[in-house]
Amino acid sequence: MTVGTFELTVKDHFDAAHFLYDYPGECRNLHGHTWDIEVSVQSSQLCDLGMVYDFALLKKDLKAVLARYDHKHLNEVTPFDTISPTAENLARVIYEQLSENIQQPQLRVTQVTVWESPIAKLVYRP
C-alpha cells in the first residue's frame, strides 16, 4: 500500500467590522468584510473509518472558532483589542485556536487562508 499524506480542507465565513491601528490609508477607518476562512489539516494516518478527520467535525471546529468574531467589531474582541486585526493576525490567531481545539495527535493544522474579499487572500502556514 502506498504511504502518503492526506490533507482535508473546509471553508466557512463570518461578517465583522474592524479598523487597522496606525494604518496610513483608508483602512484606518471602521469598515466591514465578509471574511471567508479556509482551514486545512493533514495526516498520514487514517482513522478506523478510513478518514483523516471527519469533514463535519472540522466544519464544527471552525464554526466554533469563528463564532467569537461573527457580527462583531474585531477591535473589541481579544486579542484584537491589543493587536491590529489584519488578515495576517486573524489567520495566525485562528490557526492557534484550532490547533488547541483539535485534540487528535496524528492530525495537524497545516494552513489557514483568510479571504478578505473575493480577490484578496492571505495564507498562514506555521
mmCIF file of N, CA and C in Angstrom:
data_model
loop_
_atom_site.group_PDB
_atom_site.id
_atom_site.type_symbol
_atom_site.label_atom_id
_atom_site.label_comp_id
_atom_site.label_asym_id
_atom_site.label_seq_id
_atom_site.Cartn_x
_atom_site.Cartn_y
_atom_site.Cartn_z
ATOM 1 N N MET A 1 0.844 -1.187 0.000
ATOM 2 C CA MET A 1 0.000 0.000 0.000
ATOM 3 C C MET A 1 0.886 1.246 0.000
ATOM 4 N N THR A 2 0.550 2.230 -0.802
ATOM 5 C CA THR A 2 1.309 3.468 -0.898
ATOM 6 C C THR A 2 1.105 4.313 0.354
ATOM 7 N N VAL A 3 2.207 4.806 0.880
ATOM 8 C CA VAL A 3 2.137 5.697 2.035
ATOM 9 C C VAL A 3 2.178 7.129 1.519
ATOM 10 N N GLY A 4 1.329 7.953 2.053
ATOM 11 C CA GLY A 4 1.285 9.352 1.630
ATOM 12 C C GLY A 4 0.696 10.207 2.727
ATOM 13 N N THR A 5 0.445 11.429 2.387
ATOM 14 C CA THR A 5 -0.155 12.366 3.328
ATOM 15 C C THR A 5 -1.480 12.836 2.765
ATOM 16 N N PHE A 6 -2.449 12.946 3.636
ATOM 17 C CA PHE A 6 -3.780 13.403 3.264
ATOM 18 C C PHE A 6 -4.002 14.791 3.849
ATOM 19 N N GLU A 7 -4.598 15.658 3.053
ATOM 20 C CA GLU A 7 -4.925 16.998 3.530
ATOM 21 C C GLU A 7 -6.403 17.258 3.272
ATOM 22 N N LEU A 8 -7.086 17.687 4.312
ATOM 23 C CA LEU A 8 -8.521 17.941 4.253
ATOM 24 C C LEU A 8 -8.723 19.443 4.460
ATOM 25 N N THR A 9 -9.575 20.051 3.663
ATOM 26 C CA THR A 9 -9.816 21.489 3.754
ATOM 27 C C THR A 9 -11.307 21.763 3.812
ATOM 28 N N VAL A 10 -11.686 22.675 4.704
ATOM 29 C CA VAL A 10 -13.068 23.154 4.772
ATOM 30 C C VAL A 10 -13.060 24.677 4.745
ATOM 31 N N LYS A 11 -14.223 25.232 4.453
ATOM 32 C CA LYS A 11 -14.350 26.682 4.319
ATOM 33 C C LYS A 11 -15.618 27.138 5.033
ATOM 34 N N ASP A 12 -15.535 28.312 5.658
ATOM 35 C CA ASP A 12 -16.690 28.940 6.283
ATOM 36 C C ASP A 12 -16.478 30.448 6.171
ATOM 37 N N HIS A 13 -17.386 31.220 6.727
ATOM 38 C CA HIS A 13 -17.235 32.672 6.672
ATOM 39 C C HIS A 13 -17.861 33.313 7.896
ATOM 40 N N PHE A 14 -17.499 34.577 8.101
ATOM 41 C CA PHE A 14 -18.149 35.391 9.116
ATOM 42 C C PHE A 14 -18.114 36.837 8.655
ATOM 43 N N ASP A 15 -19.022 37.631 9.204
ATOM 44 C CA ASP A 15 -19.097 39.058 8.895
ATOM 45 C C ASP A 15 -18.640 39.834 10.119
ATOM 46 N N ALA A 16 -17.765 40.809 9.908
ATOM 47 C CA ALA A 16 -17.281 41.611 11.038
ATOM 48 C C ALA A 16 -16.742 42.941 10.535
ATOM 49 N N ALA A 17 -16.702 43.884 11.452
ATOM 50 C CA ALA A 17 -16.115 45.199 11.183
ATOM 51 C C ALA A 17 -14.764 45.281 11.881
ATOM 52 N N HIS A 18 -13.906 46.142 11.371
ATOM 53 C CA HIS A 18 -12.618 46.393 12.016
ATOM 54 C C HIS A 18 -12.013 47.665 11.453
ATOM 55 N N PHE A 19 -10.955 48.098 12.095
ATOM 56 C CA PHE A 19 -10.079 49.115 11.531
ATOM 57 C C PHE A 19 -8.665 48.717 11.895
ATOM 58 N N LEU A 20 -7.699 49.196 11.112
ATOM 59 C CA LEU A 20 -6.301 48.844 11.340
ATOM 60 C C LEU A 20 -5.603 49.953 12.114
ATOM 61 N N TYR A 21 -5.009 49.577 13.232
ATOM 62 C CA TYR A 21 -4.296 50.535 14.075
ATOM 63 C C TYR A 21 -3.142 51.179 13.307
ATOM 64 N N ASP A 22 -3.053 52.494 13.361
ATOM 65 C CA ASP A 22 -1.927 53.271 12.797
ATOM 66 C C ASP A 22 -1.732 53.080 11.300
ATOM 67 N N TYR A 23 -2.731 52.609 10.591
ATOM 68 C CA TYR A 23 -2.612 52.402 9.153
ATOM 69 C C TYR A 23 -2.684 53.757 8.449
ATOM 70 N N PRO A 24 -1.802 54.020 7.484
ATOM 71 C CA PRO A 24 -1.772 55.339 6.847
ATOM 72 C C PRO A 24 -2.846 55.575 5.783
ATOM 73 N N GLY A 25 -3.639 54.569 5.451
ATOM 74 C CA GLY A 25 -4.657 54.716 4.405
ATOM 75 C C GLY A 25 -6.064 54.607 4.943
ATOM 76 N N GLU A 26 -6.999 54.383 4.033
ATOM 77 C CA GLU A 26 -8.422 54.351 4.379
ATOM 78 C C GLU A 26 -8.793 53.246 5.370
ATOM 79 N N CYS A 27 -8.026 52.185 5.421
ATOM 80 C CA CYS A 27 -8.359 51.078 6.322
ATOM 81 C C CYS A 27 -8.175 51.427 7.799
ATOM 82 N N ARG A 28 -7.707 52.641 8.078
ATOM 83 C CA ARG A 28 -7.660 53.103 9.469
ATOM 84 C C ARG A 28 -9.068 53.437 9.964
ATOM 85 N N ASN A 29 -10.009 53.585 9.014
ATOM 86 C CA ASN A 29 -11.404 53.870 9.356
ATOM 87 C C ASN A 29 -12.178 52.572 9.522
ATOM 88 N N LEU A 30 -13.206 52.609 10.338
ATOM 89 C CA LEU A 30 -14.048 51.445 10.557
ATOM 90 C C LEU A 30 -14.709 51.023 9.238
ATOM 91 N N HIS A 31 -14.598 49.733 8.923
ATOM 92 C CA HIS A 31 -15.212 49.169 7.723
ATOM 93 C C HIS A 31 -15.458 47.678 7.971
ATOM 94 N N GLY A 32 -16.196 47.037 7.094
ATOM 95 C CA GLY A 32 -16.538 45.637 7.313
ATOM 96 C C GLY A 32 -16.162 44.741 6.159
ATOM 97 N N HIS A 33 -16.139 43.457 6.458
ATOM 98 C CA HIS A 33 -15.848 42.424 5.462
ATOM 99 C C HIS A 33 -16.742 41.219 5.720
ATOM 100 N N THR A 34 -16.959 40.463 4.661
ATOM 101 C CA THR A 34 -17.383 39.087 4.807
ATOM 102 C C THR A 34 -16.112 38.288 4.614
ATOM 103 N N TRP A 35 -15.577 37.787 5.710
ATOM 104 C CA TRP A 35 -14.304 37.064 5.708
ATOM 105 C C TRP A 35 -14.584 35.600 5.386
ATOM 106 N N ASP A 36 -13.982 35.078 4.326
ATOM 107 C CA ASP A 36 -14.034 33.649 4.031
ATOM 108 C C ASP A 36 -12.773 33.024 4.617
ATOM 109 N N ILE A 37 -12.954 31.950 5.354
ATOM 110 C CA ILE A 37 -11.833 31.297 6.025
ATOM 111 C C ILE A 37 -11.759 29.849 5.572
ATOM 112 N N GLU A 38 -10.584 29.451 5.089
ATOM 113 C CA GLU A 38 -10.322 28.058 4.724
ATOM 114 C C GLU A 38 -9.301 27.501 5.706
ATOM 115 N N VAL A 39 -9.535 26.279 6.134
ATOM 116 C CA VAL A 39 -8.624 25.622 7.065
ATOM 117 C C VAL A 39 -8.265 24.254 6.515
ATOM 118 N N SER A 40 -6.981 23.924 6.559
ATOM 119 C CA SER A 40 -6.521 22.609 6.115
ATOM 120 C C SER A 40 -5.856 21.882 7.271
ATOM 121 N N VAL A 41 -6.160 20.583 7.373
ATOM 122 C CA VAL A 41 -5.495 19.709 8.333
ATOM 123 C C VAL A 41 -4.868 18.559 7.565
ATOM 124 N N GLN A 42 -3.848 17.965 8.166
ATOM 125 C CA GLN A 42 -3.074 16.963 7.450
ATOM 126 C C GLN A 42 -2.730 15.802 8.373
ATOM 127 N N SER A 43 -2.670 14.606 7.776
ATOM 128 C CA SER A 43 -2.229 13.416 8.493
ATOM 129 C C SER A 43 -1.806 12.358 7.493
ATOM 130 N N SER A 44 -0.920 11.515 7.914
ATOM 131 C CA SER A 44 -0.566 10.361 7.086
ATOM 132 C C SER A 44 -1.286 9.110 7.588
ATOM 133 N N GLN A 45 -2.042 9.256 8.669
ATOM 134 C CA GLN A 45 -2.789 8.138 9.242
ATOM 135 C C GLN A 45 -4.283 8.347 9.048
ATOM 136 N N LEU A 46 -4.977 7.253 8.832
ATOM 137 C CA LEU A 46 -6.425 7.291 8.714
ATOM 138 C C LEU A 46 -7.047 6.641 9.942
ATOM 139 N N CYS A 47 -8.223 7.104 10.305
ATOM 140 C CA CYS A 47 -8.938 6.503 11.429
ATOM 141 C C CYS A 47 -9.540 5.163 10.992
ATOM 142 N N ASP A 48 -10.218 4.506 11.915
ATOM 143 C CA ASP A 48 -10.821 3.201 11.618
ATOM 144 C C ASP A 48 -11.861 3.268 10.504
ATOM 145 N N LEU A 49 -12.426 4.472 10.276
ATOM 146 C CA LEU A 49 -13.416 4.650 9.215
ATOM 147 C C LEU A 49 -12.766 4.946 7.861
ATOM 148 N N GLY A 50 -11.420 5.034 7.848
ATOM 149 C CA GLY A 50 -10.705 5.310 6.608
ATOM 150 C C GLY A 50 -10.642 6.786 6.256
ATOM 151 N N MET A 51 -10.764 7.648 7.275
ATOM 152 C CA MET A 51 -10.741 9.102 7.043
ATOM 153 C C MET A 51 -9.595 9.736 7.828
ATOM 154 N N VAL A 52 -9.107 10.857 7.307
ATOM 155 C CA VAL A 52 -8.139 11.672 8.039
ATOM 156 C C VAL A 52 -8.820 12.264 9.260
ATOM 157 N N TYR A 53 -9.962 12.864 9.022
ATOM 158 C CA TYR A 53 -10.782 13.522 10.043
ATOM 159 C C TYR A 53 -12.129 13.737 9.376
ATOM 160 N N ASP A 54 -13.166 13.714 10.108
ATOM 161 C CA ASP A 54 -14.496 13.876 9.541
ATOM 162 C C ASP A 54 -14.691 15.326 9.071
ATOM 163 N N PHE A 55 -15.094 15.512 7.820
ATOM 164 C CA PHE A 55 -15.383 16.860 7.318
ATOM 165 C C PHE A 55 -16.337 17.593 8.255
ATOM 166 N N ALA A 56 -17.361 16.880 8.724
ATOM 167 C CA ALA A 56 -18.358 17.502 9.603
ATOM 168 C C ALA A 56 -17.732 17.996 10.897
ATOM 169 N N LEU A 57 -16.784 17.242 11.449
ATOM 170 C CA LEU A 57 -16.116 17.674 12.685
ATOM 171 C C LEU A 57 -15.243 18.899 12.452
ATOM 172 N N LEU A 58 -14.524 18.925 11.339
ATOM 173 C CA LEU A 58 -13.678 20.086 11.061
ATOM 174 C C LEU A 58 -14.530 21.330 10.815
ATOM 175 N N LYS A 59 -15.653 21.162 10.123
ATOM 176 C CA LYS A 59 -16.571 22.293 9.930
ATOM 177 C C LYS A 59 -17.067 22.808 11.274
ATOM 178 N N LYS A 60 -17.409 21.894 12.174
ATOM 179 C CA LYS A 60 -17.880 22.263 13.510
ATOM 180 C C LYS A 60 -16.776 22.972 14.300
ATOM 181 N N ASP A 61 -15.554 22.465 14.226
ATOM 182 C CA ASP A 61 -14.408 23.082 14.902
ATOM 183 C C ASP A 61 -14.191 24.510 14.410
ATOM 184 N N LEU A 62 -14.236 24.686 13.092
ATOM 185 C CA LEU A 62 -14.030 26.013 12.514
ATOM 186 C C LEU A 62 -15.166 26.947 12.899
ATOM 187 N N LYS A 63 -16.387 26.485 12.807
ATOM 188 C CA LYS A 63 -17.545 27.311 13.155
ATOM 189 C C LYS A 63 -17.462 27.792 14.606
ATOM 190 N N ALA A 64 -17.000 26.931 15.499
ATOM 191 C CA ALA A 64 -16.867 27.307 16.916
ATOM 192 C C ALA A 64 -15.854 28.434 17.100
ATOM 193 N N VAL A 65 -14.761 28.389 16.366
ATOM 194 C CA VAL A 65 -13.752 29.457 16.460
ATOM 195 C C VAL A 65 -14.303 30.750 15.867
ATOM 196 N N LEU A 66 -14.940 30.662 14.713
ATOM 197 C CA LEU A 66 -15.419 31.863 14.031
ATOM 198 C C LEU A 66 -16.583 32.532 14.752
ATOM 199 N N ALA A 67 -17.303 31.785 15.565
ATOM 200 C CA ALA A 67 -18.445 32.356 16.302
ATOM 201 C C ALA A 67 -18.021 33.514 17.199
ATOM 202 N N ARG A 68 -16.782 33.489 17.668
ATOM 203 C CA ARG A 68 -16.263 34.590 18.513
ATOM 204 C C ARG A 68 -16.230 35.914 17.766
ATOM 205 N N TYR A 69 -16.132 35.859 16.436
ATOM 206 C CA TYR A 69 -15.909 37.056 15.629
ATOM 207 C C TYR A 69 -17.116 37.490 14.806
ATOM 208 N N ASP A 70 -18.061 36.592 14.610
ATOM 209 C CA ASP A 70 -19.171 36.872 13.709
ATOM 210 C C ASP A 70 -20.039 38.025 14.215
ATOM 211 N N HIS A 71 -20.274 38.992 13.330
ATOM 212 C CA HIS A 71 -21.077 40.188 13.612
ATOM 213 C C HIS A 71 -20.555 40.970 14.816
ATOM 214 N N LYS A 72 -19.229 41.048 14.886
ATOM 215 C CA LYS A 72 -18.576 41.784 15.963
ATOM 216 C C LYS A 72 -17.706 42.885 15.368
ATOM 217 N N HIS A 73 -17.322 43.802 16.232
ATOM 218 C CA HIS A 73 -16.290 44.785 15.923
ATOM 219 C C HIS A 73 -14.994 44.154 16.423
ATOM 220 N N LEU A 74 -14.160 43.673 15.511
ATOM 221 C CA LEU A 74 -12.989 42.879 15.889
ATOM 222 C C LEU A 74 -12.062 43.608 16.855
ATOM 223 N N ASN A 75 -11.968 44.926 16.741
ATOM 224 C CA ASN A 75 -11.079 45.677 17.621
ATOM 225 C C ASN A 75 -11.526 45.613 19.084
ATOM 226 N N GLU A 76 -12.713 45.124 19.324
ATOM 227 C CA GLU A 76 -13.229 44.998 20.687
ATOM 228 C C GLU A 76 -13.157 43.566 21.212
ATOM 229 N N VAL A 77 -12.612 42.645 20.399
ATOM 230 C CA VAL A 77 -12.529 41.234 20.763
ATOM 231 C C VAL A 77 -11.063 40.873 20.994
ATOM 232 N N THR A 78 -10.781 40.218 22.118
ATOM 233 C CA THR A 78 -9.419 39.762 22.413
ATOM 234 C C THR A 78 -8.977 38.759 21.355
ATOM 235 N N PRO A 79 -7.783 38.801 20.837
ATOM 236 C CA PRO A 79 -6.652 39.658 21.174
ATOM 237 C C PRO A 79 -6.560 40.940 20.340
ATOM 238 N N PHE A 80 -7.591 41.184 19.510
ATOM 239 C CA PHE A 80 -7.523 42.307 18.578
ATOM 240 C C PHE A 80 -7.786 43.652 19.246
ATOM 241 N N ASP A 81 -8.043 43.620 20.539
ATOM 242 C CA ASP A 81 -8.123 44.869 21.287
ATOM 243 C C ASP A 81 -6.720 45.405 21.575
ATOM 244 N N THR A 82 -5.693 44.542 21.375
ATOM 245 C CA THR A 82 -4.307 44.986 21.588
ATOM 246 C C THR A 82 -3.419 44.801 20.364
ATOM 247 N N ILE A 83 -3.800 43.922 19.444
ATOM 248 C CA ILE A 83 -3.045 43.783 18.188
ATOM 249 C C ILE A 83 -3.973 44.114 17.030
ATOM 250 N N SER A 84 -3.412 44.636 15.973
ATOM 251 C CA SER A 84 -4.218 45.062 14.831
ATOM 252 C C SER A 84 -4.901 43.860 14.169
ATOM 253 N N PRO A 85 -6.194 43.970 13.873
ATOM 254 C CA PRO A 85 -6.925 42.859 13.261
ATOM 255 C C PRO A 85 -6.688 42.769 11.752
ATOM 256 N N THR A 86 -5.434 42.584 11.399
ATOM 257 C CA THR A 86 -5.067 42.390 9.997
ATOM 258 C C THR A 86 -5.413 40.968 9.582
ATOM 259 N N ALA A 87 -5.427 40.712 8.292
ATOM 260 C CA ALA A 87 -5.651 39.349 7.805
ATOM 261 C C ALA A 87 -4.562 38.419 8.338
ATOM 262 N N GLU A 88 -3.334 38.940 8.435
ATOM 263 C CA GLU A 88 -2.214 38.142 8.937
ATOM 264 C C GLU A 88 -2.455 37.698 10.379
ATOM 265 N N ASN A 89 -2.810 38.653 11.229
ATOM 266 C CA ASN A 89 -3.054 38.321 12.635
ATOM 267 C C ASN A 89 -4.285 37.444 12.798
ATOM 268 N N LEU A 90 -5.311 37.701 12.011
ATOM 269 C CA LEU A 90 -6.520 36.892 12.077
ATOM 270 C C LEU A 90 -6.212 35.438 11.715
ATOM 271 N N ALA A 91 -5.457 35.224 10.660
ATOM 272 C CA ALA A 91 -5.105 33.865 10.238
ATOM 273 C C ALA A 91 -4.299 33.147 11.314
ATOM 274 N N ARG A 92 -3.323 33.831 11.892
ATOM 275 C CA ARG A 92 -2.482 33.215 12.922
ATOM 276 C C ARG A 92 -3.301 32.865 14.165
ATOM 277 N N VAL A 93 -4.170 33.768 14.589
ATOM 278 C CA VAL A 93 -4.994 33.528 15.778
ATOM 279 C C VAL A 93 -5.959 32.363 15.547
ATOM 280 N N ILE A 94 -6.583 32.315 14.386
ATOM 281 C CA ILE A 94 -7.483 31.191 14.075
ATOM 282 C C ILE A 94 -6.698 29.882 14.050
ATOM 283 N N TYR A 95 -5.510 29.904 13.475
ATOM 284 C CA TYR A 95 -4.644 28.714 13.473
ATOM 285 C C TYR A 95 -4.379 28.240 14.903
ATOM 286 N N GLU A 96 -3.988 29.170 15.769
ATOM 287 C CA GLU A 96 -3.672 28.812 17.156
ATOM 288 C C GLU A 96 -4.888 28.243 17.880
ATOM 289 N N GLN A 97 -6.040 28.858 17.687
ATOM 290 C CA GLN A 97 -7.252 28.394 18.353
ATOM 291 C C GLN A 97 -7.662 27.005 17.856
ATOM 292 N N LEU A 98 -7.615 26.790 16.549
ATOM 293 C CA LEU A 98 -7.960 25.470 16.007
ATOM 294 C C LEU A 98 -6.973 24.400 16.459
ATOM 295 N N SER A 99 -5.689 24.741 16.464
ATOM 296 C CA SER A 99 -4.672 23.778 16.893
ATOM 297 C C SER A 99 -4.884 23.364 18.337
ATOM 298 N N GLU A 100 -5.331 24.287 19.166
ATOM 299 C CA GLU A 100 -5.642 23.982 20.563
ATOM 300 C C GLU A 100 -6.876 23.096 20.681
ATOM 301 N N ASN A 101 -7.878 23.364 19.857
ATOM 302 C CA ASN A 101 -9.161 22.679 19.969
ATOM 303 C C ASN A 101 -9.165 21.271 19.391
ATOM 304 N N ILE A 102 -8.347 21.019 18.381
ATOM 305 C CA ILE A 102 -8.328 19.698 17.740
ATOM 306 C C ILE A 102 -7.343 18.812 18.497
ATOM 307 N N GLN A 103 -7.874 17.864 19.202
ATOM 308 C CA GLN A 103 -7.058 17.009 20.065
ATOM 309 C C GLN A 103 -6.825 15.628 19.450
ATOM 310 N N GLN A 104 -6.360 15.608 18.227
ATOM 311 C CA GLN A 104 -6.024 14.360 17.543
ATOM 312 C C GLN A 104 -4.512 14.361 17.330
ATOM 313 N N PRO A 105 -3.758 13.517 18.024
ATOM 314 C CA PRO A 105 -2.294 13.584 17.949
ATOM 315 C C PRO A 105 -1.719 13.380 16.546
ATOM 316 N N GLN A 106 -2.407 12.622 15.694
ATOM 317 C CA GLN A 106 -1.896 12.361 14.345
ATOM 318 C C GLN A 106 -2.260 13.471 13.353
ATOM 319 N N LEU A 107 -3.063 14.417 13.801
ATOM 320 C CA LEU A 107 -3.609 15.449 12.922
ATOM 321 C C LEU A 107 -2.995 16.793 13.253
ATOM 322 N N ARG A 108 -2.630 17.548 12.223
ATOM 323 C CA ARG A 108 -2.125 18.905 12.481
ATOM 324 C C ARG A 108 -2.737 19.883 11.497
ATOM 325 N N VAL A 109 -2.970 21.092 11.991
ATOM 326 C CA VAL A 109 -3.464 22.162 11.134
ATOM 327 C C VAL A 109 -2.275 22.621 10.295
ATOM 328 N N THR A 110 -2.433 22.628 8.982
ATOM 329 C CA THR A 110 -1.315 22.982 8.098
ATOM 330 C C THR A 110 -1.389 24.404 7.573
ATOM 331 N N GLN A 111 -2.607 24.920 7.438
ATOM 332 C CA GLN A 111 -2.706 26.300 6.974
ATOM 333 C C GLN A 111 -4.089 26.859 7.223
ATOM 334 N N VAL A 112 -4.119 28.178 7.338
ATOM 335 C CA VAL A 112 -5.366 28.926 7.430
ATOM 336 C C VAL A 112 -5.303 30.003 6.355
ATOM 337 N N THR A 113 -6.331 30.054 5.524
ATOM 338 C CA THR A 113 -6.422 31.057 4.470
ATOM 339 C C THR A 113 -7.550 32.014 4.811
ATOM 340 N N VAL A 114 -7.236 33.292 4.760
ATOM 341 C CA VAL A 114 -8.220 34.337 5.031
ATOM 342 C C VAL A 114 -8.469 35.084 3.728
ATOM 343 N N TRP A 115 -9.704 35.035 3.258
ATOM 344 C CA TRP A 115 -10.126 35.816 2.097
ATOM 345 C C TRP A 115 -10.793 37.079 2.631
ATOM 346 N N GLU A 116 -10.161 38.219 2.418
ATOM 347 C CA GLU A 116 -10.710 39.489 2.873
ATOM 348 C C GLU A 116 -11.743 40.017 1.878
ATOM 349 N N SER A 117 -11.602 39.587 0.641
ATOM 350 C CA SER A 117 -12.547 39.917 -0.421
ATOM 351 C C SER A 117 -12.456 38.792 -1.449
ATOM 352 N N PRO A 118 -13.328 38.780 -2.448
ATOM 353 C CA PRO A 118 -13.245 37.707 -3.451
ATOM 354 C C PRO A 118 -11.946 37.707 -4.253
ATOM 355 N N ILE A 119 -11.163 38.788 -4.184
ATOM 356 C CA ILE A 119 -9.932 38.849 -4.974
ATOM 357 C C ILE A 119 -8.681 39.044 -4.137
ATOM 358 N N ALA A 120 -8.795 38.933 -2.808
ATOM 359 C CA ALA A 120 -7.631 39.156 -1.951
ATOM 360 C C ALA A 120 -7.607 38.148 -0.820
ATOM 361 N N LYS A 121 -6.527 37.340 -0.801
ATOM 362 C CA LYS A 121 -6.410 36.338 0.257
ATOM 363 C C LYS A 121 -5.009 36.368 0.861
ATOM 364 N N LEU A 122 -4.948 35.819 2.076
ATOM 365 C CA LEU A 122 -3.684 35.664 2.775
ATOM 366 C C LEU A 122 -3.636 34.231 3.287
ATOM 367 N N VAL A 123 -2.485 33.573 3.182
ATOM 368 C CA VAL A 123 -2.326 32.209 3.668
ATOM 369 C C VAL A 123 -1.294 32.210 4.789
ATOM 370 N N TYR A 124 -1.667 31.607 5.922
ATOM 371 C CA TYR A 124 -0.731 31.429 7.039
ATOM 372 C C TYR A 124 -0.398 29.952 7.160
ATOM 373 N N ARG A 125 0.909 29.660 7.193
ATOM 374 C CA ARG A 125 1.406 28.312 7.445
ATOM 375 C C ARG A 125 2.427 28.403 8.570
ATOM 376 N N PRO A 126 2.310 27.537 9.562
ATOM 377 C CA PRO A 126 3.295 27.588 10.667
ATOM 378 C C PRO A 126 4.668 27.117 10.226
#
